[in-house]
């Protein structure tokens, strides 16, 4: 459960995550849908720890790239490897514009950095690529869903069973529209998104900070492949409150 509150002084989003048990009807995975790299993990009951699953390349992280070609599409490392030869049809960093309006200053600034084309459709940004001999326009949610689908596929191959449920992490500063867009991407990928959780909260949970009372305040440094986020968390009564966020999106 998340609640977004605006800090009156600087209108910085203050997001709270309530740590509680989730009723599970079956197996659930955790997904870090990152700007540059993504990964998928499971809880190992035997070792009482989280296992980050490896893909077909034997790597625990997968580039958040989708390459569109005349014969189909390629996702992950394969897409990144062919990016230089197929720049206009290789989509990456789409997380930077997901859930935003086309005329958002962030979208307008990011468009100048992308080698691929971003179009306006009813006020929403759409990625234009040539795919299987046709011009296609895809929403950021659809592109993100392709990344999630590849993660889902590799996890099912590794685990030998169907993956239906997932928890997906997002930056603490994501607003409601960006969170919903991420959830929509999961739905398009065939996943039942149990929860959208803040990335710094996920880090705090991983280190068991929710069970400690001697250090209620913590700073999370999230140095990613394309962004650097810093968050100040406060833990009290089972609730993680994101007091402030900062960093460099590039």
mmCIF file with all atom_site columns, C-alpha atoms in Angstrom, residues 78-225:
data_model
loop_
_atom_site.group_PDB
_atom_site.id
_atom_site.type_symbol
_atom_site.label_atom_id
_atom_site.label_alt_id
_atom_site.label_comp_id
_atom_site.label_asym_id
_atom_site.label_entity_id
_atom_site.label_seq_id
_atom_site.pdbx_PDB_ins_code
_atom_site.Cartn_x
_atom_site.Cartn_y
_atom_site.Cartn_z
_atom_site.occupancy
_atom_site.B_iso_or_equiv
_atom_site.pdbx_formal_charge
_atom_site.auth_seq_id
_atom_site.auth_comp_id
_atom_site.auth_asym_id
_atom_site.auth_atom_id
_atom_site.pdbx_PDB_model_num
ATOM 1   C CA . UNK A 1 78  ? 20.707 -9.297  -28.287 1.00 0.00 ? 78  UNK A CA 1
ATOM 2   C CA . UNK A 1 79  ? 18.929 -5.974  -28.807 1.00 0.00 ? 79  UNK A CA 1
ATOM 3   C CA . UNK A 1 80  ? 21.797 -4.018  -27.299 1.00 0.00 ? 80  UNK A CA 1
ATOM 4   C CA . UNK A 1 81  ? 24.348 -5.822  -29.477 1.00 0.00 ? 81  UNK A CA 1
ATOM 5   C CA . UNK A 1 82  ? 22.546 -4.832  -32.688 1.00 0.00 ? 82  UNK A CA 1
ATOM 6   C CA . UNK A 1 83  ? 21.767 -1.264  -31.562 1.00 0.00 ? 83  UNK A CA 1
ATOM 7   C CA . UNK A 1 84  ? 24.630 0.400   -33.449 1.00 0.00 ? 84  UNK A CA 1
ATOM 8   C CA . UNK A 1 85  ? 23.473 -1.114  -36.761 1.00 0.00 ? 85  UNK A CA 1
ATOM 9   C CA . UNK A 1 86  ? 19.777 -0.511  -36.089 1.00 0.00 ? 86  UNK A CA 1
ATOM 10  C CA . UNK A 1 87  ? 19.732 2.681   -34.025 1.00 0.00 ? 87  UNK A CA 1
ATOM 11  C CA . UNK A 1 88  ? 16.407 4.106   -35.210 1.00 0.00 ? 88  UNK A CA 1
ATOM 12  C CA . UNK A 1 89  ? 14.598 0.876   -34.412 1.00 0.00 ? 89  UNK A CA 1
ATOM 13  C CA . UNK A 1 90  ? 16.248 0.040   -31.090 1.00 0.00 ? 90  UNK A CA 1
ATOM 14  C CA . UNK A 1 91  ? 14.296 1.385   -28.118 1.00 0.00 ? 91  UNK A CA 1
ATOM 15  C CA . UNK A 1 92  ? 15.867 1.897   -24.693 1.00 0.00 ? 92  UNK A CA 1
ATOM 16  C CA . UNK A 1 93  ? 15.503 4.261   -21.706 1.00 0.00 ? 93  UNK A CA 1
ATOM 17  C CA . UNK A 1 94  ? 11.754 4.212   -22.282 1.00 0.00 ? 94  UNK A CA 1
ATOM 18  C CA . UNK A 1 95  ? 11.265 4.295   -18.503 1.00 0.00 ? 95  UNK A CA 1
ATOM 19  C CA . UNK A 1 96  ? 12.233 7.971   -18.684 1.00 0.00 ? 96  UNK A CA 1
ATOM 20  C CA . UNK A 1 97  ? 8.990  8.814   -20.509 1.00 0.00 ? 97  UNK A CA 1
ATOM 21  C CA . UNK A 1 98  ? 6.543  6.166   -19.254 1.00 0.00 ? 98  UNK A CA 1
ATOM 22  C CA . UNK A 1 99  ? 3.413  7.628   -17.692 1.00 0.00 ? 99  UNK A CA 1
ATOM 23  C CA . UNK A 1 100 ? 4.213  11.170  -18.874 1.00 0.00 ? 100 UNK A CA 1
ATOM 24  C CA . UNK A 1 101 ? 2.397  13.470  -21.295 1.00 0.00 ? 101 UNK A CA 1
ATOM 25  C CA . UNK A 1 102 ? 3.980  14.230  -24.678 1.00 0.00 ? 102 UNK A CA 1
ATOM 26  C CA . UNK A 1 103 ? 4.375  17.937  -23.862 1.00 0.00 ? 103 UNK A CA 1
ATOM 27  C CA . UNK A 1 104 ? 5.989  17.211  -20.488 1.00 0.00 ? 104 UNK A CA 1
ATOM 28  C CA . UNK A 1 105 ? 9.354  19.094  -20.419 1.00 0.00 ? 105 UNK A CA 1
ATOM 29  C CA . UNK A 1 106 ? 11.092 15.849  -19.438 1.00 0.00 ? 106 UNK A CA 1
ATOM 30  C CA . UNK A 1 107 ? 9.737  14.057  -22.515 1.00 0.00 ? 107 UNK A CA 1
ATOM 31  C CA . UNK A 1 108 ? 10.701 16.955  -24.764 1.00 0.00 ? 108 UNK A CA 1
ATOM 32  C CA . UNK A 1 109 ? 14.250 16.944  -23.366 1.00 0.00 ? 109 UNK A CA 1
ATOM 33  C CA . UNK A 1 110 ? 14.647 13.155  -23.586 1.00 0.00 ? 110 UNK A CA 1
ATOM 34  C CA . UNK A 1 111 ? 13.409 13.065  -27.188 1.00 0.00 ? 111 UNK A CA 1
ATOM 35  C CA . UNK A 1 112 ? 16.501 15.006  -28.229 1.00 0.00 ? 112 UNK A CA 1
ATOM 36  C CA . UNK A 1 113 ? 18.735 12.260  -26.842 1.00 0.00 ? 113 UNK A CA 1
ATOM 37  C CA . UNK A 1 114 ? 16.922 9.282   -28.371 1.00 0.00 ? 114 UNK A CA 1
ATOM 38  C CA . UNK A 1 115 ? 18.054 7.960   -31.782 1.00 0.00 ? 115 UNK A CA 1
ATOM 39  C CA . UNK A 1 116 ? 14.518 6.656   -32.334 1.00 0.00 ? 116 UNK A CA 1
ATOM 40  C CA . UNK A 1 117 ? 11.435 8.797   -33.058 1.00 0.00 ? 117 UNK A CA 1
ATOM 41  C CA . UNK A 1 118 ? 8.847  9.777   -30.435 1.00 0.00 ? 118 UNK A CA 1
ATOM 42  C CA . UNK A 1 119 ? 5.487  10.940  -31.790 1.00 0.00 ? 119 UNK A CA 1
ATOM 43  C CA . UNK A 1 120 ? 2.444  12.607  -30.260 1.00 0.00 ? 120 UNK A CA 1
ATOM 44  C CA . UNK A 1 121 ? -0.823 10.693  -30.159 1.00 0.00 ? 121 UNK A CA 1
ATOM 45  C CA . UNK A 1 122 ? -3.645 12.403  -28.293 1.00 0.00 ? 122 UNK A CA 1
ATOM 46  C CA . UNK A 1 123 ? -1.159 13.986  -25.909 1.00 0.00 ? 123 UNK A CA 1
ATOM 47  C CA . UNK A 1 124 ? 0.717  10.760  -25.156 1.00 0.00 ? 124 UNK A CA 1
ATOM 48  C CA . UNK A 1 125 ? 4.254  9.920   -26.352 1.00 0.00 ? 125 UNK A CA 1
ATOM 49  C CA . UNK A 1 126 ? 4.461  7.053   -28.820 1.00 0.00 ? 126 UNK A CA 1
ATOM 50  C CA . UNK A 1 127 ? 7.630  5.386   -30.078 1.00 0.00 ? 127 UNK A CA 1
ATOM 51  C CA . UNK A 1 128 ? 7.732  4.998   -33.867 1.00 0.00 ? 128 UNK A CA 1
ATOM 52  C CA . UNK A 1 129 ? 9.731  2.101   -35.311 1.00 0.00 ? 129 UNK A CA 1
ATOM 53  C CA . UNK A 1 130 ? 9.872  0.038   -38.483 1.00 0.00 ? 130 UNK A CA 1
ATOM 54  C CA . UNK A 1 131 ? 8.953  -3.496  -37.523 1.00 0.00 ? 131 UNK A CA 1
ATOM 55  C CA . UNK A 1 132 ? 8.521  -6.402  -39.944 1.00 0.00 ? 132 UNK A CA 1
ATOM 56  C CA . UNK A 1 133 ? 8.407  -4.008  -42.893 1.00 0.00 ? 133 UNK A CA 1
ATOM 57  C CA . UNK A 1 134 ? 5.780  -1.698  -41.393 1.00 0.00 ? 134 UNK A CA 1
ATOM 58  C CA . UNK A 1 135 ? 5.804  1.566   -39.470 1.00 0.00 ? 135 UNK A CA 1
ATOM 59  C CA . UNK A 1 136 ? 4.493  0.881   -35.956 1.00 0.00 ? 136 UNK A CA 1
ATOM 60  C CA . UNK A 1 137 ? 3.712  3.219   -33.083 1.00 0.00 ? 137 UNK A CA 1
ATOM 61  C CA . UNK A 1 138 ? 4.077  1.752   -29.621 1.00 0.00 ? 138 UNK A CA 1
ATOM 62  C CA . UNK A 1 139 ? 3.398  3.234   -26.207 1.00 0.00 ? 139 UNK A CA 1
ATOM 63  C CA . UNK A 1 140 ? 6.152  3.179   -23.557 1.00 0.00 ? 140 UNK A CA 1
ATOM 64  C CA . UNK A 1 141 ? 3.973  0.662   -21.692 1.00 0.00 ? 141 UNK A CA 1
ATOM 65  C CA . UNK A 1 142 ? 3.999  -1.702  -24.658 1.00 0.00 ? 142 UNK A CA 1
ATOM 66  C CA . UNK A 1 143 ? 7.788  -1.485  -24.998 1.00 0.00 ? 143 UNK A CA 1
ATOM 67  C CA . UNK A 1 144 ? 8.239  -2.043  -21.256 1.00 0.00 ? 144 UNK A CA 1
ATOM 68  C CA . UNK A 1 145 ? 5.880  -5.014  -21.510 1.00 0.00 ? 145 UNK A CA 1
ATOM 69  C CA . UNK A 1 146 ? 8.243  -6.571  -24.050 1.00 0.00 ? 146 UNK A CA 1
ATOM 70  C CA . UNK A 1 147 ? 11.084 -6.313  -21.537 1.00 0.00 ? 147 UNK A CA 1
ATOM 71  C CA . UNK A 1 148 ? 8.862  -7.813  -18.823 1.00 0.00 ? 148 UNK A CA 1
ATOM 72  C CA . UNK A 1 149 ? 7.761  -10.600 -21.166 1.00 0.00 ? 149 UNK A CA 1
ATOM 73  C CA . UNK A 1 150 ? 11.387 -11.564 -21.806 1.00 0.00 ? 150 UNK A CA 1
ATOM 74  C CA . UNK A 1 151 ? 12.114 -11.563 -18.056 1.00 0.00 ? 151 UNK A CA 1
ATOM 75  C CA . UNK A 1 152 ? 9.011  -13.694 -17.500 1.00 0.00 ? 152 UNK A CA 1
ATOM 76  C CA . UNK A 1 153 ? 10.025 -16.115 -20.243 1.00 0.00 ? 153 UNK A CA 1
ATOM 77  C CA . UNK A 1 154 ? 13.573 -16.565 -18.941 1.00 0.00 ? 154 UNK A CA 1
ATOM 78  C CA . UNK A 1 155 ? 12.266 -17.067 -15.395 1.00 0.00 ? 155 UNK A CA 1
ATOM 79  C CA . UNK A 1 156 ? 9.791  -19.720 -16.522 1.00 0.00 ? 156 UNK A CA 1
ATOM 80  C CA . UNK A 1 157 ? 12.550 -21.470 -18.451 1.00 0.00 ? 157 UNK A CA 1
ATOM 81  C CA . UNK A 1 158 ? 14.787 -21.410 -15.379 1.00 0.00 ? 158 UNK A CA 1
ATOM 82  C CA . UNK A 1 159 ? 12.121 -22.449 -12.878 1.00 0.00 ? 159 UNK A CA 1
ATOM 83  C CA . UNK A 1 160 ? 10.221 -24.900 -15.034 1.00 0.00 ? 160 UNK A CA 1
ATOM 84  C CA . UNK A 1 161 ? 6.843  -23.423 -14.141 1.00 0.00 ? 161 UNK A CA 1
ATOM 85  C CA . UNK A 1 162 ? 4.498  -20.621 -15.143 1.00 0.00 ? 162 UNK A CA 1
ATOM 86  C CA . UNK A 1 163 ? 5.022  -17.173 -13.655 1.00 0.00 ? 163 UNK A CA 1
ATOM 87  C CA . UNK A 1 164 ? 1.769  -15.261 -13.157 1.00 0.00 ? 164 UNK A CA 1
ATOM 88  C CA . UNK A 1 165 ? 2.243  -12.877 -10.219 1.00 0.00 ? 165 UNK A CA 1
ATOM 89  C CA . UNK A 1 166 ? 4.848  -10.161 -9.716  1.00 0.00 ? 166 UNK A CA 1
ATOM 90  C CA . UNK A 1 167 ? 5.877  -7.239  -7.547  1.00 0.00 ? 167 UNK A CA 1
ATOM 91  C CA . UNK A 1 168 ? 7.547  -4.479  -9.599  1.00 0.00 ? 168 UNK A CA 1
ATOM 92  C CA . UNK A 1 169 ? 9.738  -1.688  -8.223  1.00 0.00 ? 169 UNK A CA 1
ATOM 93  C CA . UNK A 1 170 ? 9.636  1.976   -9.296  1.00 0.00 ? 170 UNK A CA 1
ATOM 94  C CA . UNK A 1 171 ? 11.564 5.103   -8.235  1.00 0.00 ? 171 UNK A CA 1
ATOM 95  C CA . UNK A 1 172 ? 10.190 6.795   -5.117  1.00 0.00 ? 172 UNK A CA 1
ATOM 96  C CA . UNK A 1 173 ? 9.524  9.982   -7.098  1.00 0.00 ? 173 UNK A CA 1
ATOM 97  C CA . UNK A 1 174 ? 7.201  8.246   -9.609  1.00 0.00 ? 174 UNK A CA 1
ATOM 98  C CA . UNK A 1 175 ? 3.733  9.802   -9.529  1.00 0.00 ? 175 UNK A CA 1
ATOM 99  C CA . UNK A 1 176 ? 0.401  7.960   -9.738  1.00 0.00 ? 176 UNK A CA 1
ATOM 100 C CA . UNK A 1 177 ? 0.340  8.051   -13.544 1.00 0.00 ? 177 UNK A CA 1
ATOM 101 C CA . UNK A 1 178 ? 3.844  6.577   -13.830 1.00 0.00 ? 178 UNK A CA 1
ATOM 102 C CA . UNK A 1 179 ? 3.012  3.859   -11.310 1.00 0.00 ? 179 UNK A CA 1
ATOM 103 C CA . UNK A 1 180 ? -0.201 2.970   -13.132 1.00 0.00 ? 180 UNK A CA 1
ATOM 104 C CA . UNK A 1 181 ? 1.631  2.913   -16.477 1.00 0.00 ? 181 UNK A CA 1
ATOM 105 C CA . UNK A 1 182 ? 4.170  0.473   -14.996 1.00 0.00 ? 182 UNK A CA 1
ATOM 106 C CA . UNK A 1 183 ? 1.325  -1.689  -13.726 1.00 0.00 ? 183 UNK A CA 1
ATOM 107 C CA . UNK A 1 184 ? -0.275 -1.570  -17.198 1.00 0.00 ? 184 UNK A CA 1
ATOM 108 C CA . UNK A 1 185 ? 3.013  -2.762  -18.716 1.00 0.00 ? 185 UNK A CA 1
ATOM 109 C CA . UNK A 1 186 ? 2.907  -5.749  -16.384 1.00 0.00 ? 186 UNK A CA 1
ATOM 110 C CA . UNK A 1 187 ? -0.685 -6.504  -17.366 1.00 0.00 ? 187 UNK A CA 1
ATOM 111 C CA . UNK A 1 188 ? 0.211  -6.358  -21.086 1.00 0.00 ? 188 UNK A CA 1
ATOM 112 C CA . UNK A 1 189 ? 3.027  -8.834  -20.357 1.00 0.00 ? 189 UNK A CA 1
ATOM 113 C CA . UNK A 1 190 ? 0.514  -11.239 -18.821 1.00 0.00 ? 190 UNK A CA 1
ATOM 114 C CA . UNK A 1 191 ? 1.473  -10.565 -15.224 1.00 0.00 ? 191 UNK A CA 1
ATOM 115 C CA . UNK A 1 192 ? -0.811 -9.995  -12.263 1.00 0.00 ? 192 UNK A CA 1
ATOM 116 C CA . UNK A 1 193 ? 1.019  -7.109  -10.586 1.00 0.00 ? 193 UNK A CA 1
ATOM 117 C CA . UNK A 1 194 ? 0.428  -7.644  -6.878  1.00 0.00 ? 194 UNK A CA 1
ATOM 118 C CA . UNK A 1 195 ? 2.111  -4.421  -5.905  1.00 0.00 ? 195 UNK A CA 1
ATOM 119 C CA . UNK A 1 196 ? 4.170  -1.507  -7.131  1.00 0.00 ? 196 UNK A CA 1
ATOM 120 C CA . UNK A 1 197 ? 6.835  -0.813  -4.501  1.00 0.00 ? 197 UNK A CA 1
ATOM 121 C CA . UNK A 1 198 ? 9.408  1.962   -4.158  1.00 0.00 ? 198 UNK A CA 1
ATOM 122 C CA . UNK A 1 199 ? 12.959 0.979   -5.096  1.00 0.00 ? 199 UNK A CA 1
ATOM 123 C CA . UNK A 1 200 ? 14.508 2.404   -1.890  1.00 0.00 ? 200 UNK A CA 1
ATOM 124 C CA . UNK A 1 201 ? 11.900 0.561   0.165   1.00 0.00 ? 201 UNK A CA 1
ATOM 125 C CA . UNK A 1 202 ? 12.825 -2.670  -1.613  1.00 0.00 ? 202 UNK A CA 1
ATOM 126 C CA . UNK A 1 203 ? 16.480 -2.051  -0.731  1.00 0.00 ? 203 UNK A CA 1
ATOM 127 C CA . UNK A 1 204 ? 15.588 -1.380  2.910   1.00 0.00 ? 204 UNK A CA 1
ATOM 128 C CA . UNK A 1 205 ? 13.526 -4.567  3.061   1.00 0.00 ? 205 UNK A CA 1
ATOM 129 C CA . UNK A 1 206 ? 16.382 -6.569  1.523   1.00 0.00 ? 206 UNK A CA 1
ATOM 130 C CA . UNK A 1 207 ? 18.644 -5.528  4.404   1.00 0.00 ? 207 UNK A CA 1
ATOM 131 C CA . UNK A 1 208 ? 15.989 -6.289  7.008   1.00 0.00 ? 208 UNK A CA 1
ATOM 132 C CA . UNK A 1 209 ? 15.683 -2.671  8.129   1.00 0.00 ? 209 UNK A CA 1
ATOM 133 C CA . UNK A 1 210 ? 11.936 -3.121  8.705   1.00 0.00 ? 210 UNK A CA 1
ATOM 134 C CA . UNK A 1 211 ? 12.729 -5.374  11.666  1.00 0.00 ? 211 UNK A CA 1
ATOM 135 C CA . UNK A 1 212 ? 15.193 -2.986  13.310  1.00 0.00 ? 212 UNK A CA 1
ATOM 136 C CA . UNK A 1 213 ? 14.104 -0.233  15.672  1.00 0.00 ? 213 UNK A CA 1
ATOM 137 C CA . UNK A 1 214 ? 17.480 1.203   16.700  1.00 0.00 ? 214 UNK A CA 1
ATOM 138 C CA . UNK A 1 215 ? 18.027 2.995   13.356  1.00 0.00 ? 215 UNK A CA 1
ATOM 139 C CA . UNK A 1 216 ? 14.707 4.377   12.137  1.00 0.00 ? 216 UNK A CA 1
ATOM 140 C CA . UNK A 1 217 ? 16.321 6.703   9.548   1.00 0.00 ? 217 UNK A CA 1
ATOM 141 C CA . UNK A 1 218 ? 18.340 5.508   6.571   1.00 0.00 ? 218 UNK A CA 1
ATOM 142 C CA . UNK A 1 219 ? 19.792 6.945   3.355   1.00 0.00 ? 219 UNK A CA 1
ATOM 143 C CA . UNK A 1 220 ? 19.529 4.745   0.253   1.00 0.00 ? 220 UNK A CA 1
ATOM 144 C CA . UNK A 1 221 ? 22.053 5.318   -2.561  1.00 0.00 ? 221 UNK A CA 1
ATOM 145 C CA . UNK A 1 222 ? 20.775 3.705   -5.765  1.00 0.00 ? 222 UNK A CA 1
ATOM 146 C CA . UNK A 1 223 ? 23.570 3.963   -8.318  1.00 0.00 ? 223 UNK A CA 1
ATOM 147 C CA . UNK A 1 224 ? 22.022 2.508   -11.465 1.00 0.00 ? 224 UNK A CA 1
ATOM 148 C CA . UNK A 1 225 ? 23.223 2.075   -15.023 1.00 0.00 ? 225 UNK A CA 1
#
